[in-house]
XYZ file of C-alpha atoms in Angstrom:
771
model
C 46.218 11.370 -11.290
C 48.034 11.368 -7.974
C 48.356 15.141 -7.787
C 44.704 15.870 -8.566
C 42.175 16.325 -5.782
C 39.797 13.395 -5.779
C 37.107 14.345 -3.316
C 35.139 17.142 -1.758
C 34.033 14.791 1.005
C 34.624 17.125 3.912
C 31.879 17.260 6.477
C 33.053 20.508 7.976
C 32.761 22.046 4.537
C 35.164 22.069 1.633
C 34.942 25.831 1.330
C 36.295 28.176 3.946
C 33.182 30.347 3.711
C 30.618 27.542 3.952
C 28.333 28.059 6.957
C 28.396 24.625 8.597
C 26.966 25.855 11.885
C 23.594 24.461 10.900
C 24.725 20.852 11.022
C 27.123 20.721 13.939
C 24.446 20.199 16.592
C 26.593 21.745 19.305
C 25.382 23.576 22.383
C 27.003 26.501 24.122
C 25.847 29.027 26.688
C 23.688 31.799 25.299
C 24.359 35.300 26.576
C 21.930 36.874 28.948
C 20.709 39.278 26.272
C 19.205 36.315 24.394
C 18.400 34.222 27.437
C 15.848 36.702 28.723
C 16.432 35.620 32.291
C 19.217 37.719 33.681
C 19.140 38.571 37.350
C 17.953 42.117 36.728
C 15.644 41.291 33.865
C 11.868 41.504 33.972
C 9.963 38.249 33.542
C 6.272 38.353 32.671
C 3.913 35.800 34.204
C 4.154 33.755 31.041
C 7.954 33.827 31.067
C 8.117 33.124 34.788
C 5.845 30.115 34.472
C 7.813 28.738 31.522
C 11.330 29.357 32.795
C 10.795 28.727 36.494
C 7.542 26.988 37.404
C 7.342 24.574 34.460
C 11.035 23.879 34.091
C 11.943 23.604 37.765
C 8.788 22.346 39.465
C 5.986 21.022 37.279
C 8.101 19.085 34.759
C 10.139 17.456 37.515
C 7.658 16.920 40.360
C 4.064 17.213 39.127
C 3.506 16.188 35.521
C 3.680 12.443 36.019
C 0.551 12.469 38.168
C -1.157 15.676 37.088
C -1.117 15.052 33.330
C -4.646 14.591 31.900
C -4.243 10.823 31.894
C -2.456 10.710 35.255
C -3.562 9.425 38.643
C -4.506 12.868 39.935
C -6.662 13.577 36.907
C -8.502 10.293 37.370
C -9.287 11.401 40.913
C -10.782 14.624 39.529
C -7.941 16.906 40.555
C -8.449 20.471 39.382
C -4.703 20.891 38.945
C -3.989 19.565 35.425
C -0.738 20.156 33.611
C -0.086 19.139 30.013
C 3.140 17.833 28.533
C 4.784 19.438 25.523
C 3.029 16.910 23.303
C -0.073 19.079 23.616
C -0.209 22.100 21.283
C 0.008 25.302 23.297
C 0.730 23.364 26.492
C 2.403 26.305 28.240
C -0.606 28.571 27.792
C -2.968 25.815 28.942
C -0.844 25.135 31.985
C -0.466 28.786 32.953
C -4.218 29.269 32.741
C -4.842 26.217 34.913
C -2.246 26.998 37.567
C -3.499 30.587 37.758
C -7.015 29.382 38.568
C -5.887 26.723 41.031
C -3.628 29.182 42.858
C -6.643 31.360 43.665
C -8.271 28.586 45.709
C -7.348 29.025 49.379
C -7.650 27.151 52.660
C -7.292 29.128 55.873
C -6.047 32.060 53.835
C -3.284 30.153 51.976
C -3.306 28.846 48.404
C -3.814 25.116 48.046
C -1.031 25.257 45.458
C 1.342 25.620 48.412
C -0.525 23.488 50.956
C -0.984 20.303 48.930
C 2.565 19.649 47.699
C 3.905 20.203 51.220
C 1.367 17.735 52.608
C -0.335 20.259 54.896
C -3.715 19.268 53.484
C -4.754 16.038 51.836
C -2.640 15.336 48.733
C -2.754 11.987 46.994
C 0.929 12.184 46.203
C 1.891 13.056 49.754
C 4.488 15.693 50.559
C 6.626 16.224 47.482
C 8.106 19.648 48.294
C 9.725 20.968 51.451
C 8.593 24.358 52.692
C 11.338 26.890 52.047
C 12.937 24.844 49.276
C 13.773 26.595 45.966
C 10.859 24.789 44.300
C 8.469 25.870 47.038
C 9.646 29.470 46.768
C 9.078 29.364 43.008
C 5.480 28.233 43.530
C 5.063 30.890 46.213
C 6.148 33.553 43.717
C 3.731 32.125 41.125
C 0.869 32.384 43.617
C 1.791 36.003 44.305
C 1.829 36.756 40.594
C -1.690 35.380 40.060
C -3.114 38.265 42.075
C -0.582 40.808 40.788
C 0.310 39.813 37.226
C 3.625 41.056 35.870
C 3.997 42.274 32.294
C 7.208 43.403 30.640
C 7.616 45.807 27.756
C 10.171 45.562 24.999
C 10.858 41.840 25.339
C 8.846 40.452 22.469
C 11.422 41.007 19.746
C 12.169 37.913 17.660
C 15.738 36.847 18.577
C 16.122 35.282 15.115
C 15.039 38.383 13.214
C 17.641 39.378 10.653
C 19.966 36.557 11.659
C 18.834 33.801 9.318
C 19.350 33.451 5.598
C 16.970 31.033 3.906
C 16.725 29.331 0.553
C 14.888 31.410 -2.012
C 11.748 29.892 -3.587
C 13.554 28.258 -6.533
C 16.242 26.777 -4.262
C 13.539 25.480 -1.937
C 11.764 24.004 -4.955
C 14.827 21.914 -5.852
C 15.329 20.688 -2.313
C 11.651 19.805 -1.935
C 11.436 18.113 -5.336
C 14.289 15.771 -4.443
C 12.791 15.154 -1.006
C 9.158 14.613 -2.011
C 9.311 13.385 -5.596
C 12.833 12.036 -6.044
C 13.435 14.252 -9.058
C 14.747 17.648 -10.077
C 12.203 20.380 -10.761
C 11.248 20.856 -14.383
C 12.199 23.977 -16.342
C 8.541 25.009 -16.313
C 8.342 24.668 -12.525
C 11.521 26.682 -12.057
C 10.276 29.458 -14.341
C 6.893 29.626 -12.612
C 8.330 29.706 -9.096
C 11.044 32.163 -10.062
C 8.386 34.550 -11.347
C 5.711 33.875 -8.728
C 7.746 33.605 -5.531
C 6.317 32.118 -2.334
C 2.785 31.700 -3.638
C 3.993 29.858 -6.727
C 6.233 27.682 -4.540
C 3.205 26.640 -2.503
C 1.313 25.757 -5.668
C 4.271 23.737 -6.961
C 4.449 21.815 -3.682
C 0.740 21.036 -3.942
C 1.306 19.579 -7.414
C 4.294 17.484 -6.274
C 2.190 15.966 -3.523
C -0.090 14.364 -6.091
C 2.721 12.289 -7.633
C 3.242 8.599 -6.921
C 6.745 9.288 -5.611
C 5.312 11.483 -2.847
C 3.056 8.721 -1.571
C 5.995 6.300 -1.688
C 7.929 8.787 0.425
C 5.060 9.079 2.901
C 5.016 5.301 3.233
C 8.752 5.332 3.919
C 8.309 7.810 6.761
C 5.601 5.722 8.399
C 7.545 2.528 7.790
C 10.451 4.042 9.715
C 8.004 4.557 12.588
C 5.748 1.474 12.486
C 8.539 -0.866 11.317
C 6.036 -3.078 9.503
C 8.565 -3.432 6.678
C 9.797 -6.373 8.735
C 7.106 -8.472 7.047
C 8.068 -7.814 3.445
C 7.822 -11.249 1.828
C 6.119 -12.686 4.915
C 2.670 -11.115 4.811
C 0.720 -14.294 4.067
C 2.371 -16.040 7.000
C 0.530 -13.685 9.336
C -2.915 -14.934 8.327
C -4.675 -17.902 9.870
C -5.878 -20.255 7.127
C -9.026 -21.150 9.078
C -9.976 -17.481 9.355
C -9.150 -16.880 5.700
C -10.015 -20.011 3.689
C -8.968 -18.274 0.482
C -5.446 -17.586 1.777
C -3.880 -19.965 -0.782
C -6.096 -19.051 -3.740
C -3.057 -18.800 -6.052
C -2.080 -22.484 -5.663
C -4.775 -23.747 -8.032
C -5.174 -27.008 -6.125
C -1.496 -27.555 -5.330
C -0.761 -28.738 -1.809
C 2.055 -26.260 -1.086
C 4.148 -23.481 -2.589
C 6.967 -25.781 -3.692
C 5.555 -26.601 -7.137
C 4.072 -23.300 -8.285
C 4.243 -22.179 -11.877
C 5.830 -18.812 -12.623
C 2.387 -17.211 -12.859
C 1.355 -18.757 -9.544
C 4.579 -17.557 -7.936
C 3.834 -14.093 -9.247
C 0.313 -14.253 -7.802
C 1.732 -15.349 -4.461
C 4.306 -12.516 -4.430
C 1.715 -9.816 -4.979
C -0.782 -11.380 -2.616
C 1.920 -11.301 0.001
C 2.765 -7.693 -0.846
C -0.849 -6.640 -0.390
C -0.952 -8.070 3.137
C 2.553 -6.979 4.201
C 2.085 -3.379 3.072
C -1.528 -2.979 4.212
C -0.893 -0.497 7.040
C 1.411 1.700 4.956
C -0.852 1.597 1.936
C -3.722 2.726 4.146
C -1.679 5.780 5.145
C -0.938 6.513 1.481
C -4.564 5.924 0.456
C -5.911 8.383 3.019
C -3.404 11.006 1.820
C -4.072 10.323 -1.860
C -7.799 10.756 -1.404
C -7.265 13.960 0.629
C -9.234 12.422 3.484
C -8.804 13.627 7.075
C -5.613 12.000 8.260
C -7.482 10.740 11.314
C -8.799 7.975 9.038
C -5.517 6.114 9.367
C -7.045 5.053 12.711
C -10.772 5.582 12.338
C -11.244 3.951 8.922
C -13.921 1.259 9.180
C -12.227 -0.438 6.228
C -8.835 -1.605 5.121
C -7.183 -1.356 1.691
C -6.393 -4.197 -0.705
C -4.795 -4.667 -4.086
C -6.363 -7.084 -6.590
C -4.288 -9.956 -5.198
C -4.826 -9.440 -1.463
C -8.524 -8.940 -2.199
C -8.628 -12.567 -3.342
C -6.775 -13.650 -0.194
C -9.556 -12.050 1.821
C -12.185 -13.816 -0.282
C -13.282 -10.649 -2.087
C -14.019 -10.208 -5.763
C -11.595 -7.549 -7.141
C -13.984 -6.729 -9.967
C -16.492 -5.311 -7.497
C -14.043 -3.026 -5.681
C -13.619 -0.357 -8.354
C -10.065 -1.035 -9.500
C -9.089 0.876 -12.608
C -6.487 -1.729 -13.556
C -6.756 -5.275 -12.219
C -3.176 -5.911 -13.329
C -1.722 -3.057 -11.229
C 0.046 -4.441 -8.170
C 0.190 -1.019 -6.518
C -3.439 0.058 -6.850
C -5.261 -0.208 -3.532
C -8.960 0.187 -2.854
C -11.176 0.281 0.223
C -12.531 -3.049 1.378
C -14.341 -4.480 4.383
C -13.036 -7.877 5.393
C -14.777 -10.780 7.070
C -13.225 -13.833 8.671
C -14.680 -17.312 8.928
C -15.311 -18.603 12.443
C -17.524 -21.540 13.295
C -18.259 -21.920 9.598
C -19.862 -18.475 9.406
C -18.594 -15.148 8.129
C -17.803 -12.559 10.798
C -17.163 -8.925 9.883
C -13.951 -7.482 11.284
C -14.376 -4.275 13.327
C -11.789 -2.313 11.343
C -9.956 0.454 13.190
C -7.497 1.601 10.554
C -3.859 0.696 11.214
C -4.641 -0.724 14.656
C -6.439 -3.787 13.271
C -4.147 -4.621 10.346
C -2.357 -7.986 10.633
C 1.079 -6.385 10.249
C 0.583 -3.940 13.125
C -0.882 -6.523 15.491
C 1.934 -8.979 14.736
C 4.693 -6.373 14.853
C 3.543 -5.470 18.364
C 2.219 -8.749 19.788
C 1.065 -9.604 23.286
C 2.095 -12.288 25.763
C 0.559 -13.874 28.835
C 2.497 -11.481 31.084
C 2.624 -8.435 28.829
C -1.167 -8.518 28.363
C -1.301 -6.072 25.434
C 0.691 -3.439 27.303
C 3.278 -3.257 24.527
C 0.459 -2.539 22.089
C -0.785 0.177 24.423
C 2.701 1.652 24.771
C 3.224 1.874 21.034
C -0.267 3.252 20.496
C 0.718 6.136 22.764
C 4.121 6.517 21.125
C 3.009 6.431 17.488
C -0.325 8.203 17.654
C -0.277 10.324 20.822
C 3.317 11.609 20.830
C 3.763 10.190 24.335
C 6.583 7.937 25.489
C 5.214 6.002 28.455
C 8.693 4.771 29.323
C 9.655 8.374 29.997
C 6.606 8.748 32.222
C 7.782 5.661 34.088
C 11.220 7.085 34.847
C 10.966 7.197 38.599
C 12.790 5.340 41.402
C 10.884 2.423 42.898
C 11.561 0.919 46.293
C 10.996 -2.834 45.733
C 10.441 -3.438 49.430
C 7.445 -1.106 49.382
C 5.612 -3.135 46.726
C 3.555 -5.588 48.777
C 0.332 -6.025 46.796
C -0.271 -9.184 44.788
C -1.485 -6.946 41.938
C 0.801 -3.926 42.195
C -0.185 -2.607 38.762
C -3.659 -2.050 40.189
C -3.018 -1.326 43.858
C 0.502 -0.016 44.454
C 1.045 3.744 44.237
C 4.463 3.273 42.639
C 2.931 1.341 39.752
C -0.527 2.752 39.247
C 0.681 6.149 38.059
C 1.738 4.511 34.805
C -0.536 1.514 34.646
C -3.676 3.564 35.087
C -2.652 5.279 31.859
C -1.569 2.177 29.986
C -3.813 -0.662 31.108
C -7.196 0.681 29.902
C -5.671 1.010 26.422
C -4.274 -2.513 26.705
C -7.767 -3.740 27.538
C -9.147 -2.327 24.295
C -6.992 -4.920 22.482
C -8.324 -7.871 24.505
C -10.242 -9.435 21.596
C -7.085 -9.598 19.433
C -4.708 -12.415 20.280
C -0.923 -12.658 20.085
C -1.077 -13.700 16.414
C -3.268 -10.730 15.545
C -6.421 -12.863 15.177
C -9.793 -11.372 16.023
C -11.366 -13.633 18.653
C -14.585 -11.915 19.781
C -15.627 -14.767 22.065
C -12.288 -14.899 23.871
C -12.572 -15.178 27.666
C -10.166 -15.274 30.555
C -9.168 -11.615 30.522
C -7.355 -11.012 33.843
C -9.653 -9.607 36.507
C -7.016 -7.149 37.698
C -6.976 -5.426 34.303
C -9.330 -2.427 34.065
C -12.175 -1.967 31.642
C -11.252 -0.806 28.133
C -10.888 2.955 28.172
C -8.930 6.068 27.417
C -8.240 8.739 29.997
C -11.334 9.107 32.141
C -13.654 7.480 29.581
C -14.442 3.773 29.590
C -16.290 1.270 27.448
C -18.964 0.378 29.951
C -20.899 -2.161 27.919
C -19.296 -5.619 27.710
C -21.051 -6.281 24.407
C -19.022 -3.440 22.898
C -15.634 -4.939 23.830
C -15.092 -6.584 20.393
C -15.303 -3.090 18.854
C -13.257 -1.424 21.590
C -10.469 -0.472 19.174
C -12.967 1.425 17.049
C -14.097 3.225 20.197
C -10.459 3.944 21.096
C -9.445 5.246 17.674
C -12.239 7.824 17.727
C -10.920 9.222 20.994
C -7.287 9.164 19.967
C -7.885 11.326 16.912
C -9.846 13.849 18.981
C -6.835 14.271 21.259
C -4.560 17.195 20.258
C -1.579 14.884 20.514
C -2.685 12.918 17.456
C -1.859 15.876 15.198
C 1.428 16.403 17.030
C 2.377 12.755 16.516
C 1.816 13.053 12.747
C 3.830 16.286 12.656
C 6.692 14.679 14.588
C 6.842 11.703 12.213
C 6.962 13.965 9.168
C 9.465 16.307 10.803
C 11.806 13.392 11.547
C 11.446 12.150 8.001
C 12.193 15.355 6.125
C 14.558 16.964 8.638
C 16.516 13.847 9.594
C 16.465 14.683 13.303
C 14.165 14.594 16.301
C 12.117 17.684 17.178
C 13.745 19.635 19.978
C 12.449 18.755 23.429
C 11.850 21.335 26.106
C 15.069 21.387 28.187
C 15.266 19.988 31.672
C 15.786 22.251 34.648
C 19.408 22.324 35.671
C 20.706 21.889 32.133
C 23.768 24.170 31.929
C 22.606 25.258 28.461
C 18.984 25.640 29.502
C 18.535 29.224 28.264
C 19.892 28.559 24.781
C 17.949 25.328 24.365
C 14.814 27.009 25.625
C 15.054 29.756 23.013
C 15.586 27.178 20.294
C 12.538 25.216 21.437
C 10.432 28.392 21.520
C 11.261 29.231 17.908
C 10.538 25.667 16.812
C 7.254 25.741 18.710
C 6.151 28.908 16.880
C 6.522 27.093 13.577
C 4.847 23.949 14.883
C 1.821 25.848 16.177
C 1.380 27.573 12.836
C 1.640 24.285 10.936
C -0.755 22.509 13.308
C -3.277 25.332 12.961
C -3.161 24.994 9.181
C -3.559 21.212 9.499
C -6.598 21.585 11.760
C -8.261 24.210 9.582
C -7.493 22.214 6.428
C -9.580 19.157 7.353
C -6.486 17.361 8.680
C -4.971 16.955 5.220
C -1.531 15.499 5.895
C -0.066 17.359 2.913
C -0.446 20.578 4.901
C 2.060 19.271 7.449
C 4.634 18.717 4.701
C 3.900 22.057 3.082
C 4.021 24.008 6.329
C 7.376 22.563 7.364
C 8.950 22.912 3.927
C 7.988 26.569 3.616
C 9.254 27.385 7.119
C 12.664 28.672 8.165
C 13.278 25.349 9.919
C 13.583 23.657 6.529
C 14.986 26.491 4.455
C 17.693 28.060 6.625
C 21.112 28.142 4.979
C 23.207 30.293 7.317
C 22.991 32.207 10.554
C 24.759 35.197 12.028
C 25.256 35.847 15.727
C 23.149 32.935 16.953
C 24.047 30.424 19.568
C 24.610 26.919 18.122
C 21.723 25.603 20.218
C 19.367 27.895 18.346
C 20.971 27.109 15.021
C 20.578 23.367 15.616
C 16.894 23.432 14.707
C 17.454 25.276 11.437
C 17.947 23.748 8.013
C 18.437 20.041 7.692
C 22.102 19.248 7.180
C 21.039 15.602 7.268
C 22.957 12.749 5.691
C 20.750 11.277 2.991
C 19.208 7.881 3.600
C 20.011 5.068 1.136
C 16.600 5.576 -0.488
C 16.952 9.352 -0.834
C 20.492 9.169 -2.177
C 19.521 6.463 -4.672
C 16.790 8.731 -6.039
C 19.098 11.726 -6.110
C 21.641 9.800 -8.170
C 18.987 8.915 -10.716
C 17.539 12.426 -10.745
C 20.844 14.207 -11.319
C 22.729 11.729 -13.532
C 19.784 10.345 -15.446
C 20.898 6.798 -14.591
C 20.730 4.800 -11.385
C 23.324 2.829 -9.434
C 21.770 -0.589 -9.904
C 22.657 -4.112 -8.856
C 24.729 -5.849 -11.529
C 22.995 -8.720 -13.327
C 19.729 -7.996 -11.528
C 16.819 -8.498 -13.961
C 14.714 -6.120 -11.834
C 17.510 -3.500 -11.893
C 17.043 -2.593 -8.251
C 19.099 0.197 -6.716
C 22.214 -0.894 -4.846
C 21.930 1.522 -1.942
C 18.552 0.369 -0.540
C 19.459 -3.291 -1.124
C 23.058 -4.538 -0.975
C 24.415 -1.460 0.802
C 21.358 -0.630 2.899
C 22.718 -1.437 6.361
C 26.277 -0.481 5.454
C 25.016 2.960 4.455
C 23.099 3.601 7.664
C 19.736 2.149 6.642
C 17.444 -0.121 8.634
C 15.939 -3.577 8.149
C 12.876 -2.894 10.380
C 13.780 -5.881 12.531
C 17.244 -6.036 14.079
C 18.269 -2.542 12.966
C 15.489 -0.041 13.545
C 17.235 3.324 13.818
C 18.917 5.068 10.902
C 22.384 6.529 11.223
C 22.378 10.299 10.798
C 26.142 10.881 10.791
C 28.582 9.143 8.447
C 31.146 6.603 9.580
C 34.116 5.098 7.772
C 32.094 2.371 6.080
C 29.499 4.833 4.813
C 32.260 7.057 3.463
C 33.765 4.097 1.604
C 30.378 3.204 0.106
C 29.955 6.824 -1.032
C 33.386 6.760 -2.663
C 32.599 3.530 -4.469
C 29.294 4.950 -5.643
C 30.915 8.126 -6.962
C 33.650 6.219 -8.767
C 31.316 3.685 -10.350
C 28.662 6.191 -11.343
C 31.148 8.642 -12.845
C 32.597 5.701 -14.773
C 29.171 4.820 -16.184
C 27.657 8.260 -16.635
C 30.352 9.961 -18.692
C 30.570 7.427 -21.501
C 26.798 6.875 -21.495
C 26.296 10.610 -21.973
C 28.650 10.651 -24.952
C 26.763 7.848 -26.673
C 23.829 10.260 -26.994
C 23.327 13.226 -29.329
C 24.187 16.598 -27.813
C 20.544 17.665 -27.456
C 19.702 14.533 -25.461
C 22.446 14.922 -22.888
C 21.866 15.934 -19.286
C 25.440 16.380 -18.059
C 27.667 17.325 -20.975
C 25.581 19.805 -22.911
C 28.381 22.212 -23.792
C 31.435 20.092 -24.609
C 32.374 17.628 -27.285
C 34.344 14.560 -26.345
C 37.272 15.873 -28.375
C 37.473 19.246 -26.604
C 40.691 19.363 -24.579
C 42.090 22.395 -22.721
C 45.459 22.246 -24.504
C 46.819 21.027 -27.794
C 49.543 18.420 -28.141
C 52.201 21.118 -27.739
C 50.786 22.380 -24.448
C 49.231 25.577 -25.787
C 45.799 26.590 -24.438
C 42.748 26.142 -26.650
C 40.557 29.160 -25.666
C 37.277 27.968 -27.181
C 37.624 24.551 -25.580
C 38.542 26.104 -22.218
C 35.456 28.310 -22.312
C 33.234 25.340 -23.126
C 34.810 23.217 -20.408
C 34.281 25.964 -17.822
C 30.718 26.474 -18.977
C 30.015 22.770 -18.626
C 31.607 22.700 -15.183
C 29.283 25.546 -14.230
C 26.368 23.440 -15.503
C 27.515 20.397 -13.488
C 27.704 22.446 -10.303
C 24.121 23.510 -10.893
C 22.777 20.064 -11.777
C 24.706 17.957 -9.282
C 24.958 20.346 -6.331
C 22.244 22.913 -6.996
C 24.818 25.733 -7.007
C 24.249 28.770 -9.208
C 27.818 30.013 -9.511
C 29.374 32.731 -11.624
C 31.722 31.395 -14.281
C 34.595 33.080 -12.438
C 33.676 31.719 -9.018
C 36.618 30.138 -7.152
C 34.728 26.843 -6.980
C 34.504 26.722 -10.762
C 38.228 27.391 -10.918
C 38.990 24.588 -8.436
C 36.958 22.111 -10.423
C 38.536 23.296 -13.669
C 42.003 22.785 -12.214
C 41.046 19.222 -11.302
C 40.000 18.635 -14.903
C 43.179 20.187 -16.346
C 45.622 18.403 -14.016
C 43.910 15.074 -14.639
C 43.990 15.665 -18.393
C 47.698 16.555 -18.313
C 48.609 13.397 -16.398
C 46.656 11.243 -18.821
C 48.099 13.046 -21.828
C 51.633 12.621 -20.506
C 51.056 8.920 -19.905
C 49.554 8.545 -23.407
C 47.301 5.777 -22.151
C 43.962 5.741 -23.982
C 42.561 2.535 -22.463
C 39.266 2.606 -20.573
C 38.310 -0.041 -18.039
C 35.852 -2.350 -19.765
C 33.137 -1.582 -17.194
C 33.424 2.125 -17.998
C 33.103 1.843 -21.751
C 30.038 3.162 -23.502
C 28.834 -0.194 -24.812
C 25.526 -0.425 -22.931
C 22.319 1.440 -22.508
C 22.789 2.385 -18.871
C 19.050 2.829 -18.334
C 18.068 -0.653 -19.474
C 21.329 -2.611 -19.337
C 20.982 -3.654 -22.995
C 24.042 -3.675 -25.271
C 24.272 -0.891 -27.853
C 23.927 -2.296 -31.336
C 24.665 -1.406 -34.936
C 24.902 2.293 -35.733
C 24.458 3.424 -32.139
C 27.349 5.544 -30.890
C 29.788 3.669 -28.677
C 32.684 4.986 -26.578
C 35.357 2.333 -26.161
C 38.543 4.331 -25.551
C 39.803 7.650 -24.183
C 41.699 8.864 -27.231
C 41.262 12.538 -26.273
C 41.991 11.936 -22.552
C 38.787 13.775 -21.675
C 36.616 10.825 -20.637
C 38.581 10.087 -17.481
C 39.082 13.805 -16.836
C 35.318 14.272 -16.741
C 35.026 11.152 -14.602
C 37.334 12.777 -12.037
C 35.191 15.912 -12.038
C 31.945 14.003 -11.659
C 33.317 11.835 -8.851
C 34.653 14.959 -7.128
C 31.245 16.634 -7.189
C 29.350 13.535 -6.105
C 31.528 13.268 -3.009
C 30.773 16.807 -1.947
C 28.678 17.159 1.189
C 26.094 19.084 -0.816
C 25.419 15.922 -2.783
C 25.570 13.399 0.038
C 23.749 15.611 2.498
C 20.621 17.688 2.213
């Protein structure tokens, strides 16, 4: 088969007309017509603030102190500026700066006097009079008394330039993403007839399936990284706190002599503890509770096995099936201290053993890592970015610089009150309400300008904190960002930095993304914070559905569509959904998928410990794994299909095994050719989601692969099949086919390997490996 094409694995696109702009992620300069900031172009107050004041002054010189949680805010500064983590931050900031600019001293705005140090300013002089930044602020002050408005500049720059997936195409993409399956015929018919409204209804139905909640857990696992403790959950619990920790041993001294049933009980007890945080996320979504409960829940969730670990009676918790490992119910847990039960002050994820151990504290760190990740995961704020400022070591003279030195306090006044809310939880994640010795230089537990002012409330400080986190607009943004990363395979665009040579193009891209985000966040807020509305809003937007663009700068196109390389988990599900069989580990009694196990790290996955960031672009190793997958799965799928009756087949519904394109004398067989082409058309639809005309050039290319492969095999007259490829086994269960069951043990018509070449060819196309 040396002359036959063997792969469509071309990441620039195997077709000359394929619009690959969506996935290149390049940036180039956008023309002034789109930039909206040409020298002779009108800028409204809103545009001037965004493009000049925010980008060139506030974001570079002011935000680190004048953010709501910053030093200036804690000193009751009226000048407050929000970061992009706050919904509608530009409008909030413009409103604030407009009001502040009106306040004058000796006839001049304090907005100009304070940053130049002419009147008292906690940050000292940060701008020089006459500098470009100063002149920008001076123009902003002028505009507050004489606002500028511009006509004819509100046109959508993306209007008419984007093509998006139609409802049925979106349905397929979403079904694979959310449910790990192809849409049913009934779903396709309903959405085809009902359009956008029917698509929304179909998405609602998908988000009630178990696979959706598994997918949600995957997204949060990629963020929280608690998957590190799979198989180690019980090790996180202190046996004195939880006397029933080893309930499964039945009197045995250790785990070395357990019976098979006891080992099974231990495995699922461990699973219940290790997956507690993720299962809480799934439980809140499954019950359609406000998503804020992932932090504010005054309970945790347990399966029947972990319930026993916690000393609870599963029969009283409302389980529908006490033998179901994956059923989780609400539970309130108590620990044993001093011989007495003590109720844990549950605060959702924050008080689960896996979270507290994944982000532990030390004698010098003093819970600051926990505070940092609380901001990062649940408030869409990276404190390390806030801390990006030069520090002169010689200027730090205080014995407690985190409390007293101006270089340090700007960050630590944000972080340390949060760290203090964790003070009753030790490095091992144990709740120690009577713990003493908290450093005197650490502030009282608090958040922003609010503090827990009653020492007796310190043991429940995390409950106090969680209530305030979920009231912050950034909580919703953090959830949206996590879901966006999960289903789009890339980070949300950040507002560009001043001085970026591609600032205008990146700014326009961010603006369009922000329009979608604001709409989705509004729906989330009005829908009782149901997390499914975040998925639905993104999936039905142009960000998710874009397929091609015309006349747009690549920086704008970068946010559109996904063009993401599938994760090991997503590709494993796609293989099973399209072929009807999975690529499983050989000789594995549990028949686990190869991609998320043996090939996980090789295929760009993560282990939640040493490797915590997924690869989003393929490398040579990933390409080799994909080729092996395509070869092995085509080998298995073709013969397995032909062991089944025609009506039961998924892939070869229109061709018999004996149908060859030519007879032994080389003359065409028209009926067979028509059936082969029709089946190729069906494979393009099932494997790649392409609805192509029978005469489409892609159908012809695939047909030529089939014919050339068949001719080579026919000329060689070799009918042998590799043993592994023979149709001797039930590929769904691994059991050998017996008795009268159809078996395929040779390639007497030379069509088996010809179809294998076609299937491998399609499975190596970017439309299969990407999304």
